[in-house]
Amino acid sequence: MSAVLKDAPRLARMEDGDLTEVMAIEGAIYSHPWTRGNFGDSLRAGYQCWTWRLNHELVGYFVLMVAAGEGHLLNLSVAAAHQRAGHGGALLKEAMRLARGRGAQHIFLEVRPSNLAAKALYERFGFREVATRPGYYPAHAGREDALVLTLAL
Ligand SMILES: CC(C)(COP(=O)(O)OP(=O)(O)OC[C@H]1O[C@@H](n2cnc3c(N)ncnc32)[C@H](O)[C@@H]1OP(=O)(O)O)[C@@H](O)C(=O)NCCC(=O)NCCS
């Protein structure tokens, strides 16, 4: 009898060659997605850009900037078909581990007040709200504020 081994997702550095798949997910899950140029700029700037693949399928990704003892999570995304299966939490843990490994003592991120899924995820990890950035995000009607959340690493 042979055992069925379930493959685990793998973290890998994002490259230009990932961007078509990244853009397909990005366009499907955000009302105002990042552009290909935003990802290209992040790659060229040397930010921590990582993909999360399950059996070669792109399931999620994140972009993290670490500077001056602080990590800033700029993008955290899970493909719609794979949401609510633990990937977002796993990716957040990886981002926190990378930030810590590069000397960050805190991690910061922005989230839309209307993004209940992301807020619930961050709350579960113990993030707390420290500021509001008025009109930070484009919205269907005008602009939406950003909540700034932080967690000590
Ligand atoms: C936010 C996001 C990354 C979460 O990824 P995910 O893989 O679905 O999250 P997980 O399965 O790891 O969820 C972990 C916990 O977060 C909370 N959570 C996640 N999605 C939720 C939802 N839709 N409603 C309520 N709580 C939710 C729950 O507490 C969940 O634990 P549970 O499933 O045991 O209840 C994902 O929904 C996503 O990519 N959304 C679109 C992009 C986005 O908004 N990114 C964040 C920008 S700040």
PDB file of N, CA, C and O in Angstrom, residues 7-83:
ATOM      1  N   ASP A   7       1.613  17.507  -0.830  1.00  0.00           N
ATOM      2  CA  ASP A   7       2.709  18.448  -0.985  1.00  0.00           C
ATOM      3  C   ASP A   7       2.462  19.695  -0.150  1.00  0.00           C
ATOM      4  O   ASP A   7       1.341  20.158  -0.031  1.00  0.00           O
ATOM      5  N   ALA A   8       3.561  20.230   0.405  1.00  0.00           N
ATOM      6  CA  ALA A   8       3.462  21.457   1.178  1.00  0.00           C
ATOM      7  C   ALA A   8       3.782  22.631   0.255  1.00  0.00           C
ATOM      8  O   ALA A   8       4.561  22.484  -0.674  1.00  0.00           O
ATOM      9  N   PRO A   9       3.176  23.797   0.507  1.00  0.00           N
ATOM     10  CA  PRO A   9       3.513  24.965  -0.303  1.00  0.00           C
ATOM     11  C   PRO A   9       4.985  25.344  -0.115  1.00  0.00           C
ATOM     12  O   PRO A   9       5.552  25.093   0.952  1.00  0.00           O
ATOM     13  N   ARG A  10       5.559  25.928  -1.139  1.00  0.00           N
ATOM     14  CA  ARG A  10       6.975  26.319  -1.079  1.00  0.00           C
ATOM     15  C   ARG A  10       7.127  27.818  -1.310  1.00  0.00           C
ATOM     16  O   ARG A  10       6.503  28.385  -2.210  1.00  0.00           O
ATOM     17  N   LEU A  11       7.993  28.400  -0.488  1.00  0.00           N
ATOM     18  CA  LEU A  11       8.299  29.822  -0.609  1.00  0.00           C
ATOM     19  C   LEU A  11       9.476  29.980  -1.564  1.00  0.00           C
ATOM     20  O   LEU A  11      10.464  29.260  -1.443  1.00  0.00           O
ATOM     21  N   ALA A  12       9.361  30.892  -2.525  1.00  0.00           N
ATOM     22  CA  ALA A  12      10.474  31.140  -3.450  1.00  0.00           C
ATOM     23  C   ALA A  12      10.511  32.619  -3.799  1.00  0.00           C
ATOM     24  O   ALA A  12       9.475  33.301  -3.773  1.00  0.00           O
ATOM     25  N   ARG A  13      11.700  33.106  -4.103  1.00  0.00           N
ATOM     26  CA  ARG A  13      11.827  34.513  -4.489  1.00  0.00           C
ATOM     27  C   ARG A  13      11.005  34.804  -5.727  1.00  0.00           C
ATOM     28  O   ARG A  13      11.043  34.041  -6.677  1.00  0.00           O
ATOM     29  N   MET A  14      10.286  35.912  -5.702  1.00  0.00           N
ATOM     30  CA  MET A  14       9.528  36.309  -6.892  1.00  0.00           C
ATOM     31  C   MET A  14      10.509  36.808  -7.945  1.00  0.00           C
ATOM     32  O   MET A  14      11.490  37.491  -7.618  1.00  0.00           O
ATOM     33  N   GLU A  15      10.223  36.451  -9.194  1.00  0.00           N
ATOM     34  CA  GLU A  15      11.050  36.920 -10.313  1.00  0.00           C
ATOM     35  C   GLU A  15      10.134  37.534 -11.370  1.00  0.00           C
ATOM     36  O   GLU A  15       8.922  37.338 -11.338  1.00  0.00           O
ATOM     37  N   ASP A  16      10.765  38.217 -12.326  1.00  0.00           N
ATOM     38  CA  ASP A  16       9.969  38.825 -13.409  1.00  0.00           C
ATOM     39  C   ASP A  16       9.059  37.796 -14.073  1.00  0.00           C
ATOM     40  O   ASP A  16       7.927  38.104 -14.451  1.00  0.00           O
ATOM     41  N   GLY A  17       9.559  36.564 -14.204  1.00  0.00           N
ATOM     42  CA  GLY A  17       8.803  35.508 -14.869  1.00  0.00           C
ATOM     43  C   GLY A  17       7.548  35.079 -14.119  1.00  0.00           C
ATOM     44  O   GLY A  17       6.704  34.368 -14.670  1.00  0.00           O
ATOM     45  N   ASP A  18       7.410  35.505 -12.852  1.00  0.00           N
ATOM     46  CA  ASP A  18       6.194  35.175 -12.076  1.00  0.00           C
ATOM     47  C   ASP A  18       5.073  36.186 -12.317  1.00  0.00           C
ATOM     48  O   ASP A  18       3.929  35.948 -11.913  1.00  0.00           O
ATOM     49  N   LEU A  19       5.424  37.326 -12.929  1.00  0.00           N
ATOM     50  CA  LEU A  19       4.502  38.467 -12.855  1.00  0.00           C
ATOM     51  C   LEU A  19       3.189  38.290 -13.620  1.00  0.00           C
ATOM     52  O   LEU A  19       2.175  38.871 -13.245  1.00  0.00           O
ATOM     53  N   THR A  20       3.192  37.464 -14.664  1.00  0.00           N
ATOM     54  CA  THR A  20       1.923  37.246 -15.374  1.00  0.00           C
ATOM     55  C   THR A  20       0.929  36.544 -14.446  1.00  0.00           C
ATOM     56  O   THR A  20      -0.244  36.940 -14.340  1.00  0.00           O
ATOM     57  N   GLU A  21       1.411  35.527 -13.732  1.00  0.00           N
ATOM     58  CA  GLU A  21       0.525  34.819 -12.791  1.00  0.00           C
ATOM     59  C   GLU A  21       0.151  35.721 -11.605  1.00  0.00           C
ATOM     60  O   GLU A  21      -0.988  35.704 -11.130  1.00  0.00           O
ATOM     61  N   VAL A  22       1.125  36.488 -11.130  1.00  0.00           N
ATOM     62  CA  VAL A  22       0.856  37.401 -10.016  1.00  0.00           C
ATOM     63  C   VAL A  22      -0.235  38.395 -10.416  1.00  0.00           C
ATOM     64  O   VAL A  22      -1.195  38.623  -9.678  1.00  0.00           O
ATOM     65  N   MET A  23      -0.120  38.938 -11.628  1.00  0.00           N
ATOM     66  CA  MET A  23      -1.096  39.933 -12.078  1.00  0.00           C
ATOM     67  C   MET A  23      -2.498  39.334 -12.240  1.00  0.00           C
ATOM     68  O   MET A  23      -3.493  40.021 -12.027  1.00  0.00           O
ATOM     69  N   ALA A  24      -2.557  38.054 -12.613  1.00  0.00           N
ATOM     70  CA  ALA A  24      -3.871  37.404 -12.758  1.00  0.00           C
ATOM     71  C   ALA A  24      -4.563  37.324 -11.399  1.00  0.00           C
ATOM     72  O   ALA A  24      -5.767  37.592 -11.273  1.00  0.00           O
ATOM     73  N   ILE A  25      -3.807  36.975 -10.366  1.00  0.00           N
ATOM     74  CA  ILE A  25      -4.384  36.907  -9.006  1.00  0.00           C
ATOM     75  C   ILE A  25      -4.729  38.312  -8.533  1.00  0.00           C
ATOM     76  O   ILE A  25      -5.841  38.581  -8.058  1.00  0.00           O
ATOM     77  N   GLU A  26      -3.763  39.207  -8.681  1.00  0.00           N
ATOM     78  CA  GLU A  26      -3.922  40.586  -8.212  1.00  0.00           C
ATOM     79  C   GLU A  26      -5.199  41.216  -8.795  1.00  0.00           C
ATOM     80  O   GLU A  26      -5.992  41.820  -8.076  1.00  0.00           O
ATOM     81  N   GLY A  27      -5.378  41.031 -10.110  1.00  0.00           N
ATOM     82  CA  GLY A  27      -6.539  41.630 -10.783  1.00  0.00           C
ATOM     83  C   GLY A  27      -7.853  41.016 -10.327  1.00  0.00           C
ATOM     84  O   GLY A  27      -8.902  41.663 -10.393  1.00  0.00           O
ATOM     85  N   ALA A  28      -7.793  39.774  -9.858  1.00  0.00           N
ATOM     86  CA  ALA A  28      -9.023  39.075  -9.470  1.00  0.00           C
ATOM     87  C   ALA A  28      -9.434  39.365  -8.028  1.00  0.00           C
ATOM     88  O   ALA A  28     -10.610  39.235  -7.692  1.00  0.00           O
ATOM     89  N   ILE A  29      -8.502  39.742  -7.173  1.00  0.00           N
ATOM     90  CA  ILE A  29      -8.857  39.831  -5.741  1.00  0.00           C
ATOM     91  C   ILE A  29      -8.897  41.255  -5.180  1.00  0.00           C
ATOM     92  O   ILE A  29      -9.321  41.433  -4.039  1.00  0.00           O
ATOM     93  N   TYR A  30      -8.418  42.243  -5.950  1.00  0.00           N
ATOM     94  CA  TYR A  30      -8.435  43.624  -5.442  1.00  0.00           C
ATOM     95  C   TYR A  30      -9.319  44.506  -6.315  1.00  0.00           C
ATOM     96  O   TYR A  30      -9.297  44.372  -7.550  1.00  0.00           O
ATOM     97  N   SER A  31     -10.014  45.438  -5.688  1.00  0.00           N
ATOM     98  CA  SER A  31     -10.757  46.437  -6.465  1.00  0.00           C
ATOM     99  C   SER A  31      -9.780  47.408  -7.132  1.00  0.00           C
ATOM    100  O   SER A  31     -10.041  47.919  -8.214  1.00  0.00           O
ATOM    101  N   HIS A  32      -8.655  47.662  -6.492  1.00  0.00           N
ATOM    102  CA  HIS A  32      -7.637  48.559  -7.044  1.00  0.00           C
ATOM    103  C   HIS A  32      -6.279  47.847  -6.962  1.00  0.00           C
ATOM    104  O   HIS A  32      -5.491  48.103  -6.043  1.00  0.00           O
ATOM    105  N   PRO A  33      -6.040  46.932  -7.908  1.00  0.00           N
ATOM    106  CA  PRO A  33      -4.820  46.105  -7.830  1.00  0.00           C
ATOM    107  C   PRO A  33      -3.544  46.891  -8.083  1.00  0.00           C
ATOM    108  O   PRO A  33      -3.577  47.954  -8.703  1.00  0.00           O
ATOM    109  N   TRP A  34      -2.427  46.324  -7.580  1.00  0.00           N
ATOM    110  CA  TRP A  34      -1.116  46.850  -7.968  1.00  0.00           C
ATOM    111  C   TRP A  34      -0.956  46.639  -9.470  1.00  0.00           C
ATOM    112  O   TRP A  34      -1.518  45.679 -10.044  1.00  0.00           O
ATOM    113  N   THR A  35      -0.137  47.483 -10.093  1.00  0.00           N
ATOM    114  CA  THR A  35       0.200  47.296 -11.510  1.00  0.00           C
ATOM    115  C   THR A  35       1.432  46.406 -11.612  1.00  0.00           C
ATOM    116  O   THR A  35       2.157  46.207 -10.625  1.00  0.00           O
ATOM    117  N   ARG A  36       1.670  45.915 -12.825  1.00  0.00           N
ATOM    118  CA  ARG A  36       2.892  45.151 -13.087  1.00  0.00           C
ATOM    119  C   ARG A  36       4.115  46.004 -12.741  1.00  0.00           C
ATOM    120  O   ARG A  36       5.103  45.530 -12.202  1.00  0.00           O
ATOM    121  N   GLY A  37       4.006  47.302 -13.044  1.00  0.00           N
ATOM    122  CA  GLY A  37       5.098  48.233 -12.736  1.00  0.00           C
ATOM    123  C   GLY A  37       5.371  48.309 -11.236  1.00  0.00           C
ATOM    124  O   GLY A  37       6.522  48.413 -10.819  1.00  0.00           O
ATOM    125  N   ASN A  38       4.319  48.258 -10.415  1.00  0.00           N
ATOM    126  CA  ASN A  38       4.524  48.290  -8.953  1.00  0.00           C
ATOM    127  C   ASN A  38       5.352  47.091  -8.506  1.00  0.00           C
ATOM    128  O   ASN A  38       6.247  47.221  -7.659  1.00  0.00           O
ATOM    129  N   PHE A  39       5.052  45.910  -9.084  1.00  0.00           N
ATOM    130  CA  PHE A  39       5.833  44.716  -8.716  1.00  0.00           C
ATOM    131  C   PHE A  39       7.256  44.810  -9.265  1.00  0.00           C
ATOM    132  O   PHE A  39       8.218  44.487  -8.573  1.00  0.00           O
ATOM    133  N   GLY A  40       7.376  45.274 -10.520  1.00  0.00           N
ATOM    134  CA  GLY A  40       8.709  45.419 -11.123  1.00  0.00           C
ATOM    135  C   GLY A  40       9.570  46.367 -10.300  1.00  0.00           C
ATOM    136  O   GLY A  40      10.747  46.086 -10.023  1.00  0.00           O
ATOM    137  N   ASP A  41       8.976  47.485  -9.859  1.00  0.00           N
ATOM    138  CA  ASP A  41       9.724  48.458  -9.041  1.00  0.00           C
ATOM    139  C   ASP A  41      10.156  47.823  -7.722  1.00  0.00           C
ATOM    140  O   ASP A  41      11.274  48.041  -7.254  1.00  0.00           O
ATOM    141  N   SER A  42       9.263  47.026  -7.121  1.00  0.00           N
ATOM    142  CA  SER A  42       9.593  46.383  -5.843  1.00  0.00           C
ATOM    143  C   SER A  42      10.741  45.391  -6.020  1.00  0.00           C
ATOM    144  O   SER A  42      11.633  45.294  -5.167  1.00  0.00           O
ATOM    145  N   LEU A  43      10.718  44.669  -7.140  1.00  0.00           N
ATOM    146  CA  LEU A  43      11.808  43.708  -7.405  1.00  0.00           C
ATOM    147  C   LEU A  43      13.122  44.463  -7.586  1.00  0.00           C
ATOM    148  O   LEU A  43      14.147  44.099  -7.003  1.00  0.00           O
ATOM    149  N   ARG A  44      13.073  45.527  -8.374  1.00  0.00           N
ATOM    150  CA  ARG A  44      14.311  46.280  -8.643  1.00  0.00           C
ATOM    151  C   ARG A  44      14.816  47.001  -7.394  1.00  0.00           C
ATOM    152  O   ARG A  44      16.011  47.184  -7.219  1.00  0.00           O
ATOM    153  N   ALA A  45      13.895  47.400  -6.522  1.00  0.00           N
ATOM    154  CA  ALA A  45      14.299  48.097  -5.288  1.00  0.00           C
ATOM    155  C   ALA A  45      14.909  47.129  -4.280  1.00  0.00           C
ATOM    156  O   ALA A  45      15.422  47.544  -3.246  1.00  0.00           O
ATOM    157  N   GLY A  46      14.822  45.833  -4.572  1.00  0.00           N
ATOM    158  CA  GLY A  46      15.408  44.851  -3.653  1.00  0.00           C
ATOM    159  C   GLY A  46      14.516  44.532  -2.463  1.00  0.00           C
ATOM    160  O   GLY A  46      14.974  44.007  -1.447  1.00  0.00           O
ATOM    161  N   TYR A  47      13.221  44.862  -2.574  1.00  0.00           N
ATOM    162  CA  TYR A  47      12.307  44.484  -1.493  1.00  0.00           C
ATOM    163  C   TYR A  47      12.211  42.964  -1.439  1.00  0.00           C
ATOM    164  O   TYR A  47      12.521  42.273  -2.399  1.00  0.00           O
ATOM    165  N   GLN A  48      11.719  42.478  -0.320  1.00  0.00           N
ATOM    166  CA  GLN A  48      11.511  41.029  -0.169  1.00  0.00           C
ATOM    167  C   GLN A  48      10.220  40.668  -0.886  1.00  0.00           C
ATOM    168  O   GLN A  48       9.126  40.911  -0.372  1.00  0.00           O
ATOM    169  N   CYS A  49      10.355  40.104  -2.074  1.00  0.00           N
ATOM    170  CA  CYS A  49       9.183  39.731  -2.879  1.00  0.00           C
ATOM    171  C   CYS A  49       9.209  38.209  -2.995  1.00  0.00           C
ATOM    172  O   CYS A  49      10.144  37.645  -3.571  1.00  0.00           O
ATOM    173  N   TRP A  50       8.183  37.554  -2.466  1.00  0.00           N
ATOM    174  CA  TRP A  50       8.200  36.087  -2.379  1.00  0.00           C
ATOM    175  C   TRP A  50       6.902  35.489  -2.901  1.00  0.00           C
ATOM    176  O   TRP A  50       5.819  36.065  -2.711  1.00  0.00           O
ATOM    177  N   THR A  51       7.033  34.346  -3.533  1.00  0.00           N
ATOM    178  CA  THR A  51       5.850  33.611  -4.018  1.00  0.00           C
ATOM    179  C   THR A  51       5.645  32.372  -3.145  1.00  0.00           C
ATOM    180  O   THR A  51       6.575  31.888  -2.487  1.00  0.00           O
ATOM    181  N   TRP A  52       4.443  31.852  -3.213  1.00  0.00           N
ATOM    182  CA  TRP A  52       4.027  30.682  -2.415  1.00  0.00           C
ATOM    183  C   TRP A  52       3.312  29.751  -3.385  1.00  0.00           C
ATOM    184  O   TRP A  52       2.247  30.084  -3.893  1.00  0.00           O
ATOM    185  N   ARG A  53       3.971  28.650  -3.712  1.00  0.00           N
ATOM    186  CA  ARG A  53       3.431  27.748  -4.739  1.00  0.00           C
ATOM    187  C   ARG A  53       3.115  26.388  -4.145  1.00  0.00           C
ATOM    188  O   ARG A  53       3.887  25.861  -3.347  1.00  0.00           O
ATOM    189  N   LEU A  54       1.994  25.854  -4.594  1.00  0.00           N
ATOM    190  CA  LEU A  54       1.573  24.522  -4.195  1.00  0.00           C
ATOM    191  C   LEU A  54       1.532  23.688  -5.464  1.00  0.00           C
ATOM    192  O   LEU A  54       0.742  23.986  -6.371  1.00  0.00           O
ATOM    193  N   ASN A  55       2.403  22.684  -5.554  1.00  0.00           N
ATOM    194  CA  ASN A  55       2.493  21.876  -6.784  1.00  0.00           C
ATOM    195  C   ASN A  55       2.626  22.767  -8.022  1.00  0.00           C
ATOM    196  O   ASN A  55       1.911  22.610  -9.000  1.00  0.00           O
ATOM    197  N   HIS A  56       3.482  23.748  -7.951  1.00  0.00           N
ATOM    198  CA  HIS A  56       3.785  24.683  -9.049  1.00  0.00           C
ATOM    199  C   HIS A  56       2.713  25.745  -9.285  1.00  0.00           C
ATOM    200  O   HIS A  56       2.923  26.674 -10.042  1.00  0.00           O
ATOM    201  N   GLU A  57       1.563  25.569  -8.675  1.00  0.00           N
ATOM    202  CA  GLU A  57       0.514  26.590  -8.867  1.00  0.00           C
ATOM    203  C   GLU A  57       0.757  27.770  -7.919  1.00  0.00           C
ATOM    204  O   GLU A  57       0.991  27.573  -6.724  1.00  0.00           O
ATOM    205  N   LEU A  58       0.699  28.979  -8.458  1.00  0.00           N
ATOM    206  CA  LEU A  58       0.867  30.146  -7.596  1.00  0.00           C
ATOM    207  C   LEU A  58      -0.385  30.334  -6.747  1.00  0.00           C
ATOM    208  O   LEU A  58      -1.483  30.511  -7.267  1.00  0.00           O
ATOM    209  N   VAL A  59      -0.182  30.274  -5.436  1.00  0.00           N
ATOM    210  CA  VAL A  59      -1.297  30.336  -4.488  1.00  0.00           C
ATOM    211  C   VAL A  59      -1.321  31.702  -3.796  1.00  0.00           C
ATOM    212  O   VAL A  59      -2.378  32.214  -3.436  1.00  0.00           O
ATOM    213  N   GLY A  60      -0.137  32.298  -3.618  1.00  0.00           N
ATOM    214  CA  GLY A  60      -0.077  33.586  -2.934  1.00  0.00           C
ATOM    215  C   GLY A  60       1.298  34.208  -3.070  1.00  0.00           C
ATOM    216  O   GLY A  60       2.209  33.622  -3.661  1.00  0.00           O
ATOM    217  N   TYR A  61       1.429  35.390  -2.491  1.00  0.00           N
ATOM    218  CA  TYR A  61       2.711  36.106  -2.554  1.00  0.00           C
ATOM    219  C   TYR A  61       2.669  37.254  -1.556  1.00  0.00           C
ATOM    220  O   TYR A  61       1.591  37.640  -1.072  1.00  0.00           O
ATOM    221  N   PHE A  62       3.858  37.783  -1.248  1.00  0.00           N
ATOM    222  CA  PHE A  62       3.898  39.007  -0.436  1.00  0.00           C
ATOM    223  C   PHE A  62       5.090  39.851  -0.831  1.00  0.00           C
ATOM    224  O   PHE A  62       6.054  39.367  -1.434  1.00  0.00           O
ATOM    225  N   VAL A  63       4.994  41.138  -0.506  1.00  0.00           N
ATOM    226  CA  VAL A  63       6.088  42.088  -0.725  1.00  0.00           C
ATOM    227  C   VAL A  63       6.329  42.791   0.608  1.00  0.00           C
ATOM    228  O   VAL A  63       5.397  43.338   1.210  1.00  0.00           O
ATOM    229  N   LEU A  64       7.568  42.738   1.035  1.00  0.00           N
ATOM    230  CA  LEU A  64       7.958  43.268   2.344  1.00  0.00           C
ATOM    231  C   LEU A  64       9.175  44.174   2.163  1.00  0.00           C
ATOM    232  O   LEU A  64      10.116  43.817   1.448  1.00  0.00           O
ATOM    233  N   MET A  65       9.136  45.317   2.826  1.00  0.00           N
ATOM    234  CA  MET A  65      10.289  46.211   2.803  1.00  0.00           C
ATOM    235  C   MET A  65      10.854  46.231   4.219  1.00  0.00           C
ATOM    236  O   MET A  65      10.087  46.381   5.173  1.00  0.00           O
ATOM    237  N   VAL A  66      12.149  46.060   4.356  1.00  0.00           N
ATOM    238  CA  VAL A  66      12.742  46.128   5.697  1.00  0.00           C
ATOM    239  C   VAL A  66      13.818  47.203   5.688  1.00  0.00           C
ATOM    240  O   VAL A  66      14.725  47.178   4.859  1.00  0.00           O
ATOM    241  N   ALA A  67      13.686  48.167   6.589  1.00  0.00           N
ATOM    242  CA  ALA A  67      14.673  49.242   6.680  1.00  0.00           C
ATOM    243  C   ALA A  67      14.634  49.812   8.088  1.00  0.00           C
ATOM    244  O   ALA A  67      13.560  49.856   8.708  1.00  0.00           O
ATOM    245  N   ALA A  68      15.802  50.217   8.565  1.00  0.00           N
ATOM    246  CA  ALA A  68      15.916  50.927   9.845  1.00  0.00           C
ATOM    247  C   ALA A  68      15.174  50.223  10.989  1.00  0.00           C
ATOM    248  O   ALA A  68      14.474  50.849  11.773  1.00  0.00           O
ATOM    249  N   GLY A  69      15.316  48.909  11.031  1.00  0.00           N
ATOM    250  CA  GLY A  69      14.733  48.168  12.146  1.00  0.00           C
ATOM    251  C   GLY A  69      13.230  47.987  12.073  1.00  0.00           C
ATOM    252  O   GLY A  69      12.594  47.592  13.050  1.00  0.00           O
ATOM    253  N   GLU A  70      12.644  48.315  10.910  1.00  0.00           N
ATOM    254  CA  GLU A  70      11.193  48.149  10.767  1.00  0.00           C
ATOM    255  C   GLU A  70      10.868  47.394   9.485  1.00  0.00           C
ATOM    256  O   GLU A  70      11.486  47.643   8.447  1.00  0.00           O
ATOM    257  N   GLY A  71       9.904  46.516   9.584  1.00  0.00           N
ATOM    258  CA  GLY A  71       9.397  45.836   8.396  1.00  0.00           C
ATOM    259  C   GLY A  71       8.094  46.495   7.987  1.00  0.00           C
ATOM    260  O   GLY A  71       7.309  46.933   8.840  1.00  0.00           O
ATOM    261  N   HIS A  72       7.868  46.617   6.686  1.00  0.00           N
ATOM    262  CA  HIS A  72       6.623  47.183   6.185  1.00  0.00           C
ATOM    263  C   HIS A  72       6.061  46.200   5.169  1.00  0.00           C
ATOM    264  O   HIS A  72       6.689  45.967   4.127  1.00  0.00           O
ATOM    265  N   LEU A  73       4.940  45.605   5.509  1.00  0.00           N
ATOM    266  CA  LEU A  73       4.329  44.630   4.605  1.00  0.00           C
ATOM    267  C   LEU A  73       3.479  45.399   3.594  1.00  0.00           C
ATOM    268  O   LEU A  73       2.457  45.992   3.943  1.00  0.00           O
ATOM    269  N   LEU A  74       3.937  45.411   2.343  1.00  0.00           N
ATOM    270  CA  LEU A  74       3.311  46.249   1.319  1.00  0.00           C
ATOM    271  C   LEU A  74       2.214  45.515   0.555  1.00  0.00           C
ATOM    272  O   LEU A  74       1.317  46.149   0.011  1.00  0.00           O
ATOM    273  N   ASN A  75       2.319  44.204   0.477  1.00  0.00           N
ATOM    274  CA  ASN A  75       1.325  43.413  -0.254  1.00  0.00           C
ATOM    275  C   ASN A  75       1.305  42.004   0.334  1.00  0.00           C
ATOM    276  O   ASN A  75       2.370  41.435   0.590  1.00  0.00           O
ATOM    277  N   LEU A  76       0.116  41.487   0.563  1.00  0.00           N
ATOM    278  CA  LEU A  76      -0.055  40.095   1.024  1.00  0.00           C
ATOM    279  C   LEU A  76      -1.314  39.580   0.341  1.00  0.00           C
ATOM    280  O   LEU A  76      -2.399  40.154   0.526  1.00  0.00           O
ATOM    281  N   SER A  77      -1.172  38.556  -0.467  1.00  0.00           N
ATOM    282  CA  SER A  77      -2.292  38.136  -1.314  1.00  0.00           C
ATOM    283  C   SER A  77      -2.381  36.629  -1.426  1.00  0.00           C
ATOM    284  O   SER A  77      -1.359  35.950  -1.563  1.00  0.00           O
ATOM    285  N   VAL A  78      -3.605  36.141  -1.423  1.00  0.00           N
ATOM    286  CA  VAL A  78      -3.869  34.713  -1.637  1.00  0.00           C
ATOM    287  C   VAL A  78      -4.922  34.598  -2.743  1.00  0.00           C
ATOM    288  O   VAL A  78      -5.941  35.312  -2.707  1.00  0.00           O
ATOM    289  N   ALA A  79      -4.682  33.739  -3.715  1.00  0.00           N
ATOM    290  CA  ALA A  79      -5.618  33.541  -4.831  1.00  0.00           C
ATOM    291  C   ALA A  79      -6.998  33.179  -4.283  1.00  0.00           C
ATOM    292  O   ALA A  79      -7.109  32.420  -3.304  1.00  0.00           O
ATOM    293  N   ALA A  80      -8.035  33.698  -4.930  1.00  0.00           N
ATOM    294  CA  ALA A  80      -9.401  33.525  -4.422  1.00  0.00           C
ATOM    295  C   ALA A  80      -9.733  32.052  -4.152  1.00  0.00           C
ATOM    296  O   ALA A  80     -10.306  31.717  -3.111  1.00  0.00           O
ATOM    297  N   ALA A  81      -9.329  31.186  -5.058  1.00  0.00           N
ATOM    298  CA  ALA A  81      -9.686  29.761  -4.922  1.00  0.00           C
ATOM    299  C   ALA A  81      -8.996  29.094  -3.743  1.00  0.00           C
ATOM    300  O   ALA A  81      -9.385  27.988  -3.346  1.00  0.00           O
ATOM    301  N   HIS A  82      -7.972  29.745  -3.187  1.00  0.00           N
ATOM    302  CA  HIS A  82      -7.208  29.127  -2.088  1.00  0.00           C
ATOM    303  C   HIS A  82      -7.383  29.863  -0.763  1.00  0.00           C
ATOM    304  O   HIS A  82      -6.693  29.548   0.214  1.00  0.00           O
ATOM    305  N   GLN A  83      -8.263  30.850  -0.760  1.00  0.00           N
ATOM    306  CA  GLN A  83      -8.439  31.588   0.497  1.00  0.00           C
ATOM    307  C   GLN A  83      -9.141  30.724   1.541  1.00  0.00           C
ATOM    308  O   GLN A  83      -9.810  29.764   1.229  1.00  0.00           O
TER     309      GLN A  83
END
